[in-house]
Coordinates of C-alpha atoms and ligand atoms in Angstrom, one line a residue:
M10 CA 79.0 126.5 116.6
Q11 CA 76.3 123.8 116.0
N12 CA 75.1 123.9 112.4
R13 CA 71.3 124.2 112.5
S14 CA 70.8 121.5 109.9
T15 CA 73.1 119.1 111.7
P16 CA 71.5 117.2 114.5
E17 CA 73.4 117.3 117.9
D18 CA 75.5 114.2 118.5
F19 CA 75.7 112.3 121.8
D20 CA 77.6 109.1 122.7
V21 CA 74.6 107.8 124.6
V22 CA 71.0 108.8 124.6
I23 CA 69.1 107.3 127.6
V24 CA 65.3 107.2 127.1
G25 CA 63.7 107.6 130.6
R26 CA 64.8 109.3 133.8
G27 CA 63.4 106.9 136.3
P28 CA 65.9 105.5 138.9
V29 CA 67.6 103.3 136.4
G30 CA 68.0 106.0 133.7
A31 CA 69.2 108.4 136.3
A32 CA 71.7 106.0 137.8
L33 CA 73.0 105.0 134.4
A34 CA 73.4 108.7 133.4
N35 CA 75.4 109.3 136.7
L36 CA 77.6 106.3 135.9
L37 CA 78.2 107.5 132.3
G38 CA 78.9 110.9 133.7
L39 CA 81.6 109.5 135.8
C40 CA 83.1 107.8 132.8
G41 CA 83.1 111.1 130.9
V42 CA 80.6 109.8 128.2
R43 CA 78.5 112.5 126.4
T44 CA 75.1 111.6 127.4
L45 CA 71.5 113.0 126.8
V46 CA 68.6 111.8 129.0
L47 CA 65.1 112.3 127.4
E48 CA 62.2 112.2 129.7
R49 CA 58.6 112.5 128.8
E50 CA 57.4 113.8 132.3
A51 CA 58.1 117.2 133.7
R52 CA 59.2 116.0 137.1
T53 CA 59.9 113.0 139.2
Y54 CA 56.9 110.6 139.3
H55 CA 55.5 111.6 142.6
L56 CA 53.8 108.3 143.7
P57 CA 55.8 105.9 145.6
R58 CA 56.6 102.4 144.1
A59 CA 59.8 101.0 145.4
V60 CA 60.3 101.0 149.2
H61 CA 63.3 98.8 149.6
F62 CA 66.9 98.6 148.2
D63 CA 69.9 96.6 149.2
D64 CA 73.5 96.9 150.0
E65 CA 74.6 96.3 146.5
C66 CA 72.5 99.2 145.3
M67 CA 73.9 101.5 148.1
R68 CA 77.3 100.5 146.7
V69 CA 76.3 101.8 143.3
F70 CA 75.1 105.0 144.8
Q71 CA 78.4 105.3 146.7
T72 CA 80.3 104.8 143.4
I73 CA 78.5 107.8 141.7
G74 CA 79.2 109.9 144.9
L75 CA 75.6 110.1 146.1
A76 CA 75.4 107.6 149.0
D77 CA 75.9 110.4 151.6
A78 CA 73.1 112.4 150.0
I79 CA 70.8 109.4 150.1
L80 CA 71.5 108.4 153.6
P81 CA 69.3 111.0 155.2
H82 CA 66.3 109.7 153.2
V83 CA 66.5 106.0 154.3
I84 CA 65.9 103.9 157.4
L85 CA 67.2 100.4 158.2
S86 CA 64.8 97.6 157.7
P87 CA 64.7 94.7 160.4
G88 CA 63.3 92.4 157.6
M89 CA 60.1 90.6 156.8
L90 CA 57.9 88.1 158.5
F91 CA 55.4 85.8 156.9
L92 CA 52.4 85.0 159.0
D93 CA 49.6 82.5 158.3
A94 CA 45.9 83.2 158.5
D95 CA 46.1 82.7 162.4
G96 CA 49.0 85.1 162.8
Q97 CA 51.5 82.2 163.4
L98 CA 55.0 82.9 162.0
L99 CA 55.7 80.8 158.9
L100 CA 58.9 82.2 157.5
D101 CA 61.3 84.6 159.1
W102 CA 63.3 86.8 156.9
S103 CA 65.0 89.1 159.5
R104 CA 68.0 91.0 158.3
P105 CA 71.1 91.6 160.3
Q106 CA 71.6 95.3 161.4
T107 CA 75.4 95.2 160.9
L108 CA 77.3 96.1 157.8
T109 CA 77.7 93.4 155.2
P110 CA 80.8 92.7 153.2
M111 CA 79.5 95.3 150.7
G112 CA 80.2 98.0 153.3
W113 CA 76.6 98.9 153.8
N114 CA 73.4 97.5 155.4
L115 CA 71.5 94.7 153.8
S116 CA 68.2 96.4 153.7
Y117 CA 67.1 100.0 153.4
R118 CA 63.6 101.4 153.3
F119 CA 63.1 104.7 151.2
H120 CA 60.5 106.7 149.4
Q121 CA 61.3 106.3 145.6
P122 CA 60.5 110.0 144.7
D123 CA 63.2 111.1 147.4
L124 CA 65.8 108.7 145.8
E125 CA 65.0 109.9 142.3
D126 CA 65.3 113.5 143.3
V127 CA 68.9 112.8 144.6
L128 CA 69.9 110.9 141.5
I129 CA 68.5 113.6 139.2
G130 CA 70.1 116.3 141.2
G131 CA 73.4 114.5 140.9
L132 CA 73.4 114.9 137.1
T133 CA 74.1 118.5 137.4
R134 CA 77.7 117.6 138.4
W135 CA 78.5 116.3 134.9
P136 CA 78.9 119.0 132.3
H137 CA 78.7 116.4 129.6
V138 CA 75.4 115.0 130.8
T139 CA 72.3 116.8 129.5
L140 CA 68.7 116.1 130.9
R141 CA 65.7 117.2 128.8
S142 CA 62.3 116.7 130.5
R143 CA 59.0 116.9 128.7
C144 CA 60.6 115.2 125.7
D145 CA 58.7 112.2 124.4
V146 CA 60.8 109.9 122.1
F147 CA 58.8 108.4 119.3
A148 CA 61.2 107.0 116.7
L149 CA 64.7 105.4 116.5
D150 CA 66.5 104.6 113.3
Q151 CA 69.9 102.9 113.5
D152 CA 72.6 102.6 110.8
E153 CA 76.3 101.6 111.0
T154 CA 77.4 104.9 112.4
G155 CA 74.7 105.7 115.0
V156 CA 71.1 106.1 115.8
R157 CA 68.8 108.8 114.8
V158 CA 66.5 109.7 117.8
R159 CA 63.4 111.6 117.1
Y160 CA 61.3 113.1 119.9
E161 CA 58.6 115.7 120.6
D162 CA 59.4 118.6 122.9
L163 CA 56.1 118.6 124.9
S164 CA 56.6 122.2 126.1
N165 CA 56.1 123.6 122.6
G166 CA 55.2 120.7 120.4
Q167 CA 58.3 120.8 118.2
L168 CA 59.7 117.8 116.7
R169 CA 63.4 117.3 117.3
E170 CA 66.1 114.9 116.5
V171 CA 69.7 114.0 117.8
R172 CA 72.2 111.4 116.9
A173 CA 73.6 108.9 119.4
G174 CA 76.2 106.2 119.3
Y175 CA 74.0 104.1 121.4
V176 CA 70.4 104.4 122.9
V177 CA 69.5 102.7 126.2
G178 CA 65.8 102.3 126.9
C179 CA 65.3 102.9 130.6
D180 CA 61.7 103.6 129.6
G181 CA 59.9 101.3 131.9
A182 CA 57.5 98.4 131.5
R183 CA 55.8 99.7 128.4
S184 CA 59.2 100.4 126.7
L185 CA 59.3 102.1 123.2
V186 CA 62.9 101.0 122.8
R187 CA 61.9 97.4 123.4
R188 CA 59.5 97.6 120.7
F189 CA 62.2 99.1 118.2
I190 CA 64.3 96.1 119.2
G191 CA 61.4 93.9 118.6
S192 CA 62.0 91.7 121.7
A193 CA 59.3 89.4 122.9
M194 CA 58.9 88.8 126.6
D195 CA 59.4 85.6 128.4
N196 CA 56.5 85.0 130.8
L197 CA 57.5 83.5 134.1
G198 CA 53.8 83.0 135.1
F199 CA 53.1 85.2 137.9
H200 CA 50.5 88.0 137.1
E201 CA 48.3 89.3 140.0
R202 CA 46.3 92.4 140.6
W203 CA 47.2 94.1 144.0
L204 CA 45.9 97.3 145.5
V205 CA 48.7 99.4 146.7
I206 CA 47.7 101.8 149.5
D207 CA 50.1 104.5 150.8
V208 CA 49.1 106.3 153.9
L209 CA 50.6 109.2 156.0
L210 CA 50.1 108.6 159.7
K211 CA 48.5 111.4 161.6
R212 CA 49.4 110.1 165.0
D213 CA 51.9 107.6 166.4
R214 CA 51.0 104.0 165.6
D215 CA 54.3 102.2 166.9
D216 CA 52.2 99.0 167.4
L217 CA 52.2 98.6 163.7
G218 CA 55.8 97.6 163.9
N219 CA 59.0 98.0 162.0
Y220 CA 59.0 94.6 160.3
S221 CA 57.4 94.1 156.9
L222 CA 54.5 91.6 157.4
Q223 CA 53.2 89.2 154.9
H224 CA 49.8 88.1 155.9
C225 CA 49.5 84.8 154.1
D226 CA 45.7 84.6 154.4
P227 CA 43.9 82.7 151.7
R228 CA 40.9 84.9 152.1
R229 CA 42.8 88.1 151.3
P230 CA 46.6 88.1 151.1
A231 CA 48.1 91.3 152.2
T232 CA 51.5 93.0 152.8
Y233 CA 52.4 95.7 155.4
V234 CA 55.6 97.8 155.0
R235 CA 56.8 100.5 157.3
G236 CA 58.0 103.4 155.2
T237 CA 60.2 106.4 156.0
G238 CA 58.7 109.2 158.2
A239 CA 55.0 108.9 158.6
R240 CA 54.6 106.7 155.4
R241 CA 53.1 103.3 155.8
R242 CA 52.1 101.0 153.0
W243 CA 49.7 98.1 152.6
E244 CA 49.4 96.0 149.4
I245 CA 46.2 94.0 149.2
T246 CA 45.3 91.3 146.8
V247 CA 42.4 92.2 144.6
L248 CA 40.0 89.2 144.2
P249 CA 39.2 87.9 140.7
D250 CA 35.7 89.2 140.7
E251 CA 36.6 92.6 142.0
D252 CA 36.6 95.7 139.8
S253 CA 40.0 97.6 139.9
Q254 CA 38.3 101.0 140.0
V255 CA 35.8 100.1 142.7
V256 CA 38.3 98.5 145.0
A257 CA 40.5 101.7 145.0
Q258 CA 37.6 103.9 146.1
P259 CA 38.3 105.5 149.6
E260 CA 35.3 103.7 151.2
K261 CA 36.5 100.3 150.2
V262 CA 40.1 101.2 151.0
W263 CA 39.2 102.1 154.6
E264 CA 37.1 98.8 154.8
L265 CA 40.1 96.8 153.7
L266 CA 42.4 98.6 156.1
S267 CA 40.1 98.5 159.1
R268 CA 41.9 95.7 160.7
W269 CA 45.0 97.8 161.0
I270 CA 44.1 101.5 161.0
T271 CA 41.1 104.0 160.6
P272 CA 40.7 107.5 159.1
D273 CA 41.6 108.8 162.7
D274 CA 45.0 107.3 162.3
A275 CA 46.1 108.3 158.8
E276 CA 45.2 109.9 155.5
I277 CA 45.5 108.1 152.2
E278 CA 48.2 109.4 150.0
R279 CA 47.2 107.1 147.1
A280 CA 45.5 103.8 146.4
T281 CA 46.1 102.3 143.0
V282 CA 45.7 98.8 141.5
Y283 CA 48.9 97.5 140.0
T284 CA 49.2 94.1 138.2
F285 CA 52.4 92.6 139.3
H286 CA 54.1 90.8 136.4
S287 CA 57.0 88.4 136.1
V288 CA 58.5 88.9 132.6
I289 CA 61.9 89.2 131.0
A290 CA 62.6 90.5 127.5
R291 CA 64.4 87.9 125.4
Q292 CA 66.5 90.5 123.6
W293 CA 68.3 93.2 125.5
R294 CA 70.4 94.6 122.6
K295 CA 70.0 95.0 119.0
G296 CA 73.0 96.7 117.4
R297 CA 73.1 100.1 119.0
L298 CA 69.8 99.9 120.9
L299 CA 69.8 98.4 124.5
L300 CA 67.4 97.8 127.5
A301 CA 67.9 98.4 131.2
G302 CA 65.6 98.2 134.2
D303 CA 61.8 97.5 133.9
S304 CA 62.0 97.7 130.1
A305 CA 64.1 94.4 130.3
H306 CA 62.5 92.7 133.3
Q307 CA 59.6 93.0 135.7
T308 CA 59.1 91.2 139.0
P309 CA 56.4 90.8 141.6
P310 CA 57.8 93.2 144.5
F311 CA 57.9 90.6 147.2
L312 CA 61.6 90.6 147.4
G313 CA 61.9 94.3 146.8
Q314 CA 64.3 93.7 143.9
G315 CA 62.7 95.3 140.8
M316 CA 64.5 98.7 140.9
C317 CA 67.6 97.0 142.5
A318 CA 67.9 94.8 139.3
G319 CA 67.7 97.8 137.2
I320 CA 70.5 99.5 139.2
R321 CA 72.6 96.4 138.7
D322 CA 71.9 96.6 135.0
A323 CA 73.2 100.2 134.9
A324 CA 76.3 99.3 136.9
N325 CA 77.0 96.3 134.5
L326 CA 76.4 98.4 131.4
A327 CA 77.9 101.7 131.9
W328 CA 81.5 100.7 132.0
K329 CA 81.1 98.4 129.0
L330 CA 79.6 101.3 127.0
A331 CA 82.4 103.6 128.0
T332 CA 84.9 101.0 127.0
V333 CA 83.3 100.4 123.6
L334 CA 82.9 104.2 122.9
R335 CA 86.6 104.6 123.8
E336 CA 87.4 101.9 121.2
R337 CA 89.1 99.8 123.8
A338 CA 86.9 96.9 123.0
D339 CA 84.8 95.6 120.2
A340 CA 81.1 96.3 120.4
S341 CA 80.5 92.6 121.1
L342 CA 81.4 93.4 124.7
L343 CA 78.0 94.7 125.0
D344 CA 76.5 91.3 124.4
T345 CA 78.0 90.1 127.7
Y346 CA 75.6 92.5 129.4
Q347 CA 72.5 90.4 128.7
S348 CA 74.3 87.1 129.1
E349 CA 75.6 88.1 132.5
R350 CA 72.5 89.9 133.9
L351 CA 69.6 87.8 132.6
P352 CA 70.3 84.7 134.6
H353 CA 71.0 86.9 137.6
V354 CA 67.7 88.7 137.5
R355 CA 65.7 85.5 136.5
E356 CA 66.8 83.9 139.7
F357 CA 65.5 86.8 141.8
I358 CA 62.2 86.9 139.9
E359 CA 61.8 83.1 140.4
L360 CA 62.4 83.5 144.1
A361 CA 59.9 86.4 144.3
I362 CA 57.3 84.1 142.5
R363 CA 58.1 81.3 145.1
L364 CA 57.6 83.7 148.0
G365 CA 54.4 84.9 146.2
G366 CA 53.2 81.3 146.4
V367 CA 53.6 81.5 150.3
I368 CA 51.7 84.8 150.4
N369 CA 48.8 83.8 148.2
T370 CA 48.8 80.5 149.9
K371 CA 48.7 78.6 146.6
A372 CA 52.2 77.0 146.9
I373 CA 53.2 77.4 150.5
E374 CA 55.4 74.2 150.8
A375 CA 57.3 75.0 147.7
G376 CA 57.8 78.6 148.8
L377 CA 59.0 77.6 152.4
A378 CA 61.5 75.2 150.9
A379 CA 63.4 78.3 149.7
G380 CA 64.4 78.8 153.4
E381 CA 66.0 76.7 156.0
A382 CA 63.7 74.4 158.0
R383 CA 64.5 74.5 161.8
A384 CA 63.3 72.3 164.6
N385 CA 60.5 74.0 166.7
A386 CA 61.1 77.3 164.9
P387 CA 59.7 78.9 161.8
V388 CA 61.6 78.5 158.6
K389 CA 64.5 80.9 158.2
L390 CA 65.1 82.7 154.9
E391 CA 68.4 84.1 153.9
V392 CA 68.6 85.3 150.4
K393 CA 71.9 84.6 148.6
K394 CA 72.8 86.9 145.8
P395 CA 72.7 85.1 142.4
L396 CA 75.8 84.7 140.3
L397 CA 76.4 86.5 137.1
G398 CA 75.6 84.5 134.0
P399 CA 78.3 83.6 131.5
G400 CA 80.2 86.6 130.0
L401 CA 83.6 88.0 130.9
A402 CA 84.5 85.5 133.6
L403 CA 88.2 84.5 133.4
G404 CA 88.7 80.9 134.5
D405 CA 86.3 78.8 136.7
L406 CA 87.4 79.4 140.2
P407 CA 84.4 79.5 142.5
L408 CA 84.7 83.1 143.4
V409 CA 84.4 84.3 139.8
G410 CA 81.0 86.0 139.1
H411 CA 80.4 86.8 142.8
L412 CA 80.5 90.3 144.3
A413 CA 83.9 91.2 145.9
P414 CA 83.7 92.7 149.3
Q415 CA 84.5 96.4 150.0
F416 CA 87.6 96.9 152.3
S417 CA 88.3 99.4 155.0
L418 CA 91.6 101.2 154.0
S419 CA 94.3 101.8 156.5
N420 CA 93.5 105.6 156.3
G421 CA 89.9 104.8 157.3
N422 CA 88.3 105.3 153.9
R423 CA 86.4 102.8 152.0
S424 CA 88.1 100.9 149.2
D425 CA 85.5 101.7 146.5
D426 CA 86.1 105.4 147.0
R427 CA 89.8 104.9 146.3
I428 CA 89.2 102.6 143.3
G429 CA 86.4 104.6 141.6
Y430 CA 84.4 103.0 138.9
R431 CA 87.3 101.0 137.5
H432 CA 88.9 97.5 137.6
V433 CA 91.0 96.7 140.5
L434 CA 93.5 94.0 141.1
L435 CA 93.4 92.8 144.8
V436 CA 96.8 91.3 145.6
E437 CA 98.6 90.4 148.8
T438 CA 101.8 92.3 148.2
E439 CA 103.2 94.5 145.3
A440 CA 106.2 92.0 145.3
A441 CA 103.7 89.4 143.7
L442 CA 103.5 91.8 140.7
W443 CA 106.2 92.1 138.4
T444 CA 107.1 95.7 137.7
H445 CA 106.3 95.7 134.1
L446 CA 102.9 94.3 134.6
R447 CA 102.2 97.0 137.1
C448 CA 103.0 99.7 134.6
A449 CA 100.9 97.9 131.9
L450 CA 97.9 97.7 134.4
A451 CA 98.3 101.5 135.2
Q452 CA 98.1 102.2 131.4
V453 CA 94.7 100.5 131.1
E454 CA 93.5 102.1 134.3
V455 CA 93.4 99.1 136.5
E456 CA 94.0 100.0 140.1
I457 CA 96.0 97.8 142.5
L458 CA 95.2 97.4 146.1
T459 CA 97.4 95.4 148.4
S460 CA 97.3 94.4 152.2
D461 CA 99.3 97.6 152.7
D462 CA 96.3 99.5 151.7
A463 CA 93.8 97.4 153.4
E464 CA 94.7 94.7 155.9
G465 CA 91.5 92.8 155.1
I466 CA 92.7 91.8 151.7
T467 CA 95.1 89.2 152.8
P468 CA 92.6 87.2 155.0
W469 CA 90.0 87.4 152.2
L470 CA 92.3 86.1 149.5
R471 CA 93.6 83.2 151.7
E472 CA 90.0 82.3 152.7
H473 CA 89.5 81.6 149.0
G474 CA 92.9 79.9 148.3
I475 CA 94.0 82.6 145.9
I476 CA 96.8 85.2 145.8
A477 CA 95.0 87.8 143.7
A478 CA 91.5 88.7 142.3
L479 CA 90.6 91.0 139.4
V480 CA 87.4 92.9 140.2
R481 CA 85.4 94.8 137.7
P482 CA 84.0 98.3 138.0
D483 CA 80.7 96.8 139.0
R484 CA 82.5 95.1 141.9
Y485 CA 82.0 91.5 140.5
V486 CA 85.1 89.2 140.5
R487 CA 86.3 88.8 137.0
G488 CA 89.1 86.3 137.6
A489 CA 91.3 85.0 140.3
A490 CA 94.8 83.5 140.5
R491 CA 96.1 80.7 142.8
N492 CA 99.8 81.2 141.8
D493 CA 102.1 83.4 139.8
P494 CA 101.5 81.9 136.4
E495 CA 97.8 82.3 136.9
L496 CA 98.3 85.9 138.0
G497 CA 100.2 86.6 134.8
Q498 CA 97.4 85.1 132.7
L499 CA 94.8 87.2 134.7
V500 CA 96.7 90.4 134.0
A501 CA 97.4 89.5 130.4
A502 CA 93.7 89.1 129.9
V503 CA 92.8 92.7 130.7
I504 CA 95.8 94.2 128.9
P505 CA 95.3 94.6 125.2
P506 CA 98.3 93.1 123.2
T507 CA 99.6 96.5 122.3
H508 CA 100.1 97.4 125.9
V509 CA 102.0 94.2 127.0
P510 CA 105.6 95.2 127.7
S511 CA 108.4 92.7 127.6
A512 CA 109.5 91.2 131.0
A513 CA 113.2 91.9 130.3
Ligands
LIG1 C1 53.9 98.6 144.2 C2 55.4 98.5 143.7 C3 56.3 98.3 144.8 C4 57.7 98.2 144.4 N1 58.6 97.9 145.3 C5 59.9 97.8 145.0 C6 60.9 97.7 146.0 O1 60.6 97.7 147.2 N2 62.2 97.6 145.6 C7 62.6 97.7 144.3 O2 63.8 97.5 144.1 N3 61.7 97.8 143.4 C8 60.4 97.9 143.6 N4 59.4 98.1 142.7 C9 59.8 98.3 141.3 C10 60.4 99.5 140.9 O3 59.5 100.7 141.3 C11 60.7 99.6 139.5 O4 61.4 98.4 139.1 C12 61.4 100.9 139.0 O5 60.7 102.0 139.3 C13 61.9 100.8 137.5 O6 62.7 101.8 137.3 P1 63.0 102.2 135.7 O7 63.8 103.4 135.8 O8 63.3 101.0 135.0 O9 61.5 102.6 135.0 P2 60.5 103.6 135.5 O10 60.6 104.1 136.9 O11 59.2 103.2 135.1 O12 60.9 104.9 134.6 C14 60.7 105.0 133.3 C15 60.7 106.4 132.8 O13 60.8 106.5 131.3 C16 59.9 107.5 130.9 N5 59.4 107.2 129.6 C17 58.7 106.1 129.1 N6 58.7 106.2 127.8 C18 59.3 107.3 127.4 C19 59.5 107.9 126.1 N7 58.9 107.3 124.9 N8 60.1 109.0 126.0 C20 60.6 109.7 127.1 N9 60.5 109.1 128.3 C21 59.8 108.0 128.4 C22 58.8 107.5 131.9 O14 58.0 108.7 131.9 C23 59.4 107.2 133.2 O15 60.0 108.4 133.9 C24 58.0 98.3 143.1 C25 57.1 98.5 142.1 C26 55.8 98.7 142.4 C27 54.8 99.0 141.4

């Protein structure tokens, strides 16, 4: 029984149960890590923010076993069109409606509170994960053995404390954990006030369309997004001389919306002015304190990548935390989290800023240069996923640091479901793997998938001129091998010296 004077002990305390904290808690649940989530609010933040996520995020949701629960809450997005002040198409960012190599669609629309409810509901599956709502964290003191986390239970005003091996601040833009880390923010230069209006349609307005539209009109740049169900969103620039309070009043909101809809068509769910920022924290880890999600980076929403970046943080961090906590790696493994994730998120934020320059018409040419110019057709945009920054990459083959595809297994299942949240070695045939290495890989929980399991593996390996690829739990390629000696080196790199058996 717990001694009353001894604080409860957790491996990880997550501050904040937004989408990033909830995703991270599910991933840690999957890894068997004793986790406490502390959240100030009583329930999910009810007002919508994110409306789009991508195929990589859906793959993370698949990993935590929640993709099927999320699917009923999403619709596929056909993409985004950028129109000039005369309605002429400037930039075409259509998305294919077919599955991508991730095994999912490229672009989903959703309602953030629906997604958060599923992620939070998923936590009940893990007996070693505890969620405490209405708990406001106010102090963190770390020493060599752990962190003392102090919080107020807002339901009764009691001050409480727990101990944690690590604390992850998923506590949003005004992060307390970031303040305890003492990190400054790098300012990438884009800060604009936008009025975000969500409406619920009262009658069909199919003419509004399914594409997101960027009205790149210097008089008043604006965005339209089709949401799920009856939801539709407009994001409208607030002009420098306008008061944020005044512009969000219903009368003004309807005036701004009048070119698209009237009160006969819809009711306003909310109208709020946000300042879209572009900032990245300089330091994501200090000893036992870490940041993930908006606490570490914020982007203008033009690419729909803010939350997606946070979900990627969670997928990158959770298995590293679990590995360190199991004493299978030194704590310095956690430094690869920032070094890998920061350049990746920075590239997305910089692209969002470039597109912002098309939308606000201040840098149209520079923004359009991000796409592919075509004769007698608008510029076509295709967004390539950035590479991971330097960290755990083994070797310098071009594939390393990219996402590996998800394969269809011969039994019809998806390969990630078989692999779980673990490393996998993709290899043409088992014969290519010496028996002793296979045993060693099993001991360190590295799965092996061959072309017998999924016939897509061989063509993919051959396309890249390799015979094997080592893929991390977050599905990024950690290393690749062109021949048997390189395969031996690859395997040796993930097997601790104590596990390497003799080849005899
Ligand atoms: C208008 C708009 C549109 C957007 N569109 C998109 C989009 O289409 N796609 C996309 O990917 N992203 C989008 N985003 C961004 C996305 O909403 C955020 O990136 C995402 O919500 C960040 O999640 P988070 O979990 O890091 O932080 P948050 O969602 O902010 O959650 C932080 C949580 O921490 C809690 N907390 C804070 N301090 C404490 C404390 N001291 N103690 C206890 N709890 C605490 C808070 O109560 C909160 O629940 C958009 C954002 C906006 C504003």
